[in-house]
Coordinates of C-alpha atoms and ligand atoms in Angstrom, one line a residue:
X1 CA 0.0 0.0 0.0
X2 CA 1.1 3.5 -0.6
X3 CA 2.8 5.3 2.4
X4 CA 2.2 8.9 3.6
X5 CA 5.4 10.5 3.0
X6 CA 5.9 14.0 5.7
X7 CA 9.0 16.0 4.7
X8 CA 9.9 19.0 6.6
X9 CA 11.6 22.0 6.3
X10 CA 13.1 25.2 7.5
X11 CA 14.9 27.1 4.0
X12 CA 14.7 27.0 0.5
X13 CA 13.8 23.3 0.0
X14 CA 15.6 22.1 -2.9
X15 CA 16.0 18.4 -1.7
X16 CA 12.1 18.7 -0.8
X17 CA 12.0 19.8 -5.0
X18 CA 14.3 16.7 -5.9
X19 CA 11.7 14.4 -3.9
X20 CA 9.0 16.2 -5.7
X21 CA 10.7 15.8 -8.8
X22 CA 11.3 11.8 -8.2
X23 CA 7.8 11.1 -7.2
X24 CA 6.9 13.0 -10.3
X25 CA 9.0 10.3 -12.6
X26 CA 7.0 7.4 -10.8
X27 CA 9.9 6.5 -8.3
X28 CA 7.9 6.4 -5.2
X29 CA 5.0 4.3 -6.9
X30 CA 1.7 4.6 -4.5
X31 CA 3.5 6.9 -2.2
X32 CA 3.4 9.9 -1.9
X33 CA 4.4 13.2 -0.2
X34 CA 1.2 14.2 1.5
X35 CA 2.5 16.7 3.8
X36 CA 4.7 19.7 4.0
X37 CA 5.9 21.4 7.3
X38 CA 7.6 24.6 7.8
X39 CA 9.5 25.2 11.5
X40 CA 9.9 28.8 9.7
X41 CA 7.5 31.3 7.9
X42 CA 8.0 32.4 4.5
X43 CA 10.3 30.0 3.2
X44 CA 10.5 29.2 -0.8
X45 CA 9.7 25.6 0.3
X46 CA 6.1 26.5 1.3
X47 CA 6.0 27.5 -2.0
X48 CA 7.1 24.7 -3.8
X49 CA 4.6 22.5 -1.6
X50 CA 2.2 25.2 -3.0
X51 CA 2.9 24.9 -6.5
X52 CA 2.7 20.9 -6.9
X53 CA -0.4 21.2 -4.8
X54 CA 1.1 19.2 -1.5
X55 CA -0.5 19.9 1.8
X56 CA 1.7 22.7 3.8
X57 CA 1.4 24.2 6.7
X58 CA 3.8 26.1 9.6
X59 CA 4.3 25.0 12.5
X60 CA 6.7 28.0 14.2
X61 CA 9.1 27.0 16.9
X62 CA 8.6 30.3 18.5
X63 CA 5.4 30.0 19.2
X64 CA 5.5 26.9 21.5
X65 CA 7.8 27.6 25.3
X66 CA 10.0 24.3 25.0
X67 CA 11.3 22.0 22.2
X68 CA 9.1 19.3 24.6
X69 CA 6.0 21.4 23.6
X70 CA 6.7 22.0 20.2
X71 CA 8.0 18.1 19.6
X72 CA 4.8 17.3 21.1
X73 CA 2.5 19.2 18.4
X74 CA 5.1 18.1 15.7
X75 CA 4.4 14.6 17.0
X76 CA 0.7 14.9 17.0
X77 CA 0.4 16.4 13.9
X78 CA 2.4 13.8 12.1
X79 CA 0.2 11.3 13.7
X80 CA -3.1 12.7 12.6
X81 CA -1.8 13.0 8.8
X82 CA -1.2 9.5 9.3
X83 CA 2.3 9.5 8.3
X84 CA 4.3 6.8 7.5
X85 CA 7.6 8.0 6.7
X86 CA 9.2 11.4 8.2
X87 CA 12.0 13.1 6.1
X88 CA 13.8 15.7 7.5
X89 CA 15.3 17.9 4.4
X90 CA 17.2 20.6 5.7
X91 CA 15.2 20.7 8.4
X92 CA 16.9 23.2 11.3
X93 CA 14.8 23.1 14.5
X94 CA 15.9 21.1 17.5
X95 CA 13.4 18.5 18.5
X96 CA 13.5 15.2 21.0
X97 CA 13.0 12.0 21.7
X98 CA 9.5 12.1 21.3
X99 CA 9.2 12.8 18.0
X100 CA 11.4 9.9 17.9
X101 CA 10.0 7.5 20.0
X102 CA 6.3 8.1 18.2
X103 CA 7.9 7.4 15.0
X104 CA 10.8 4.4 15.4
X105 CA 12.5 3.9 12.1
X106 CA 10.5 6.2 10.2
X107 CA 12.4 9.4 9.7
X108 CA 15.0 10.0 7.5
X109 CA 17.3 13.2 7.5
X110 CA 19.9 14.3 5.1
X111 CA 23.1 15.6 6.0
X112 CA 25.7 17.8 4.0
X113 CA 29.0 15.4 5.2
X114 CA 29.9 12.0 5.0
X115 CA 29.0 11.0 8.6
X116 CA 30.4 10.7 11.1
X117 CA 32.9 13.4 9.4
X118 CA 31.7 17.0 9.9
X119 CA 28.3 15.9 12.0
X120 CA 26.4 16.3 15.6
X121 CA 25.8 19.3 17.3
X122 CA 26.3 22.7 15.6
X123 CA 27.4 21.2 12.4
X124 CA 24.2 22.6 10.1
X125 CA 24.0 24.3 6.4
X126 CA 27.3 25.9 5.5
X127 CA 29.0 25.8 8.7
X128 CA 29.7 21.5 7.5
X129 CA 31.2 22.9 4.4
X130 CA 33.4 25.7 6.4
X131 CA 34.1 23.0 8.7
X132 CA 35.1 20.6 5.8
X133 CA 37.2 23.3 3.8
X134 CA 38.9 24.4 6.7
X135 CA 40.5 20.8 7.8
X136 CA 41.6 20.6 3.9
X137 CA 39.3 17.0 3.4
X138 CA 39.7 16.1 -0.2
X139 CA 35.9 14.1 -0.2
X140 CA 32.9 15.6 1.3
X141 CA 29.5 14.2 0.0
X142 CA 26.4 13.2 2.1
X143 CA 24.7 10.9 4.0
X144 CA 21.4 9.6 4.3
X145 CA 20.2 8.0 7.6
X146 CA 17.7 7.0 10.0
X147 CA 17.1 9.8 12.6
X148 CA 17.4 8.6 16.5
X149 CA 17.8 10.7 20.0
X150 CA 21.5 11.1 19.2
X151 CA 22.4 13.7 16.7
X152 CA 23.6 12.3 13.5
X153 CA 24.2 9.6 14.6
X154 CA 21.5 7.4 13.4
X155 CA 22.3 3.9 10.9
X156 CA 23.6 4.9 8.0
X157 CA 21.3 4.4 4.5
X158 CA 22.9 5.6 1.8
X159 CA 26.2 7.9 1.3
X160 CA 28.0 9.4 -1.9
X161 CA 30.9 11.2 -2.0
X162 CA 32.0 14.5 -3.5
X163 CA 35.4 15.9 -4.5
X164 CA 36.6 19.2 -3.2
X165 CA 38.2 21.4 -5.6
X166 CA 41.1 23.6 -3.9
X167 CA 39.2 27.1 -4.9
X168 CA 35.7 25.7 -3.3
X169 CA 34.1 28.4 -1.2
X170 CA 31.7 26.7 1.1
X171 CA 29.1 28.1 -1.5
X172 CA 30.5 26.3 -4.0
X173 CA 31.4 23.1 -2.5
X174 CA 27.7 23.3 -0.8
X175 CA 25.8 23.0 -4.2
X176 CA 27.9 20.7 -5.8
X177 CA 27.5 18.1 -2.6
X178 CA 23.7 18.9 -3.0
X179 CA 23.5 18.8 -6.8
X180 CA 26.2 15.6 -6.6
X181 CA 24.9 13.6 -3.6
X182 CA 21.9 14.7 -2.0
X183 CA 19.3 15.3 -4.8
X184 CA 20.1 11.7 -5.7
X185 CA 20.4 9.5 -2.7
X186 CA 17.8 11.5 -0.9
X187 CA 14.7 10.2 -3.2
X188 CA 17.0 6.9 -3.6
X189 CA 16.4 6.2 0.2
X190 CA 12.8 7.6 0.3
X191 CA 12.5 5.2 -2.4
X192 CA 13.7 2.1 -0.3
X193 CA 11.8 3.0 2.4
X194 CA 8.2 3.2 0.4
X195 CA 9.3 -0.2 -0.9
X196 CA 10.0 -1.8 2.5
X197 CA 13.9 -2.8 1.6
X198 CA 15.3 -1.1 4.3
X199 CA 15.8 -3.5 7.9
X200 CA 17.9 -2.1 10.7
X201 CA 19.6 -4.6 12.5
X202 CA 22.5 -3.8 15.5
X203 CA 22.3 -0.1 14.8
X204 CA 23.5 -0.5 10.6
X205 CA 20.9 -0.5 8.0
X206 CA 20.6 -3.6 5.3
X207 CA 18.9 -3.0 2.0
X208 CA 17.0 -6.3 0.2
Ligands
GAR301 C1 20.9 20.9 2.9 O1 22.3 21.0 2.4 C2 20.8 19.8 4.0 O2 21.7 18.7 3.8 C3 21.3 20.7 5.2 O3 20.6 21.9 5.0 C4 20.5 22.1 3.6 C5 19.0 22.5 3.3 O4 18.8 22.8 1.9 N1 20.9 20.0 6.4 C6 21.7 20.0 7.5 O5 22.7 20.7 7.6 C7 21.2 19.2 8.6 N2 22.2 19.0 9.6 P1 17.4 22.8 1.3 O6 16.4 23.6 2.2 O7 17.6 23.6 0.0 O8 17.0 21.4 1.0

């Protein structure tokens, strides 16, 4: 049966475009993206939910007094849209456990690095390509995987690496990774996922 695919957002959304893209071309089959949430107002990925006619709506993290009320109503509102699958794409708004908890296995987040290079606390957006340029690595990429209570630290889906070009800025080496690496394995894993051929077993992910 088709799954109820949630993907949320906090900027521009151009991995929540290449997962509009792919379900466009068929790869999700019966699945589909059913639900857009904002953490912040006014973001171009509202509109893009807007303009492919996808469900959106905001749910602000200033409006709630703790990251346990606002995971709360994140969690509840999930529930009630009766989703199956949870993808975080560039999604920037601390949440906890219970979002996790109420949803085991079930959310996905990209990340700009090859974890667990360049991940965990404070490494978001372009600070992960500063980070990156600054040690000198000569591979970045991303990675793909399942979301649990410990930042980035999740079992691992799907990676692809990147080369880094001696004049990158982090501008630079930020859209290549996401034009290289995370429009493709993004969709690729929400893909595996609507197809059931992911299985986490001791923490790593095996794909049938
Ligand atoms: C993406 O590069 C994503 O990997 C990153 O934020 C960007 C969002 O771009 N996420 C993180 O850094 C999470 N730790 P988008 O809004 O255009 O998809």
């Amino acid at each position: 049966m088709g799954k109820n695919i949630a993907v949320l957002v906090s900027g521009g959304g151009t991995n929540l475009g290449a997962l509009i893209e792919a379900q466009k071309n068929g790869m999700f089959g019966d699945s589909k993206i059913s639900l857009v949430i904002s953490s912040k107002p006014d973001v171009y990925a509202l509109e893009r939910a807007k303009n492919n006619n996808i469900p959106s709506l905001v749910l602000a993290r200033k409006d709630y007094d703790s990251i346990a009320a606002y995971s709360k109503a994140l969690a509840d509102t999930l529930e009630n849209a009766k989703t199956d699958l949870v993808v975080l794409a560039g999604f920037l708004t601390i949440i906890d456990e219970q979002v996790y908890e109420r949803f085991p296995n079930r959310i996905l987040n990209v990340h700009p690095a090859l974890i667990p290079s360049f991940c965990g606390k404070g490494f978001y957006g372009l600070y992960v390509h500063e980070a990156a340029l600054s040690k000198g690595v000569k591979v970045s990429g991303a990675t793909v995987h399942i979301v649990t209570p410990e930042c980035d630290a999740g079992p691992i889906v799907l990676q692809k690496a990147v080369e880094v070009k001696q004049d990158d800025t982090p501008e630079t080496l930020q859209l290549r990774i996401m034009q290289e690496a995370e429009w493709v394995i993004l969709p690729e894993a929400v893909k595996l996922f609507c197809e059931d051929r992911i299985t986490v077993k001791d923490n790593k992910v095996y794909i049938d």
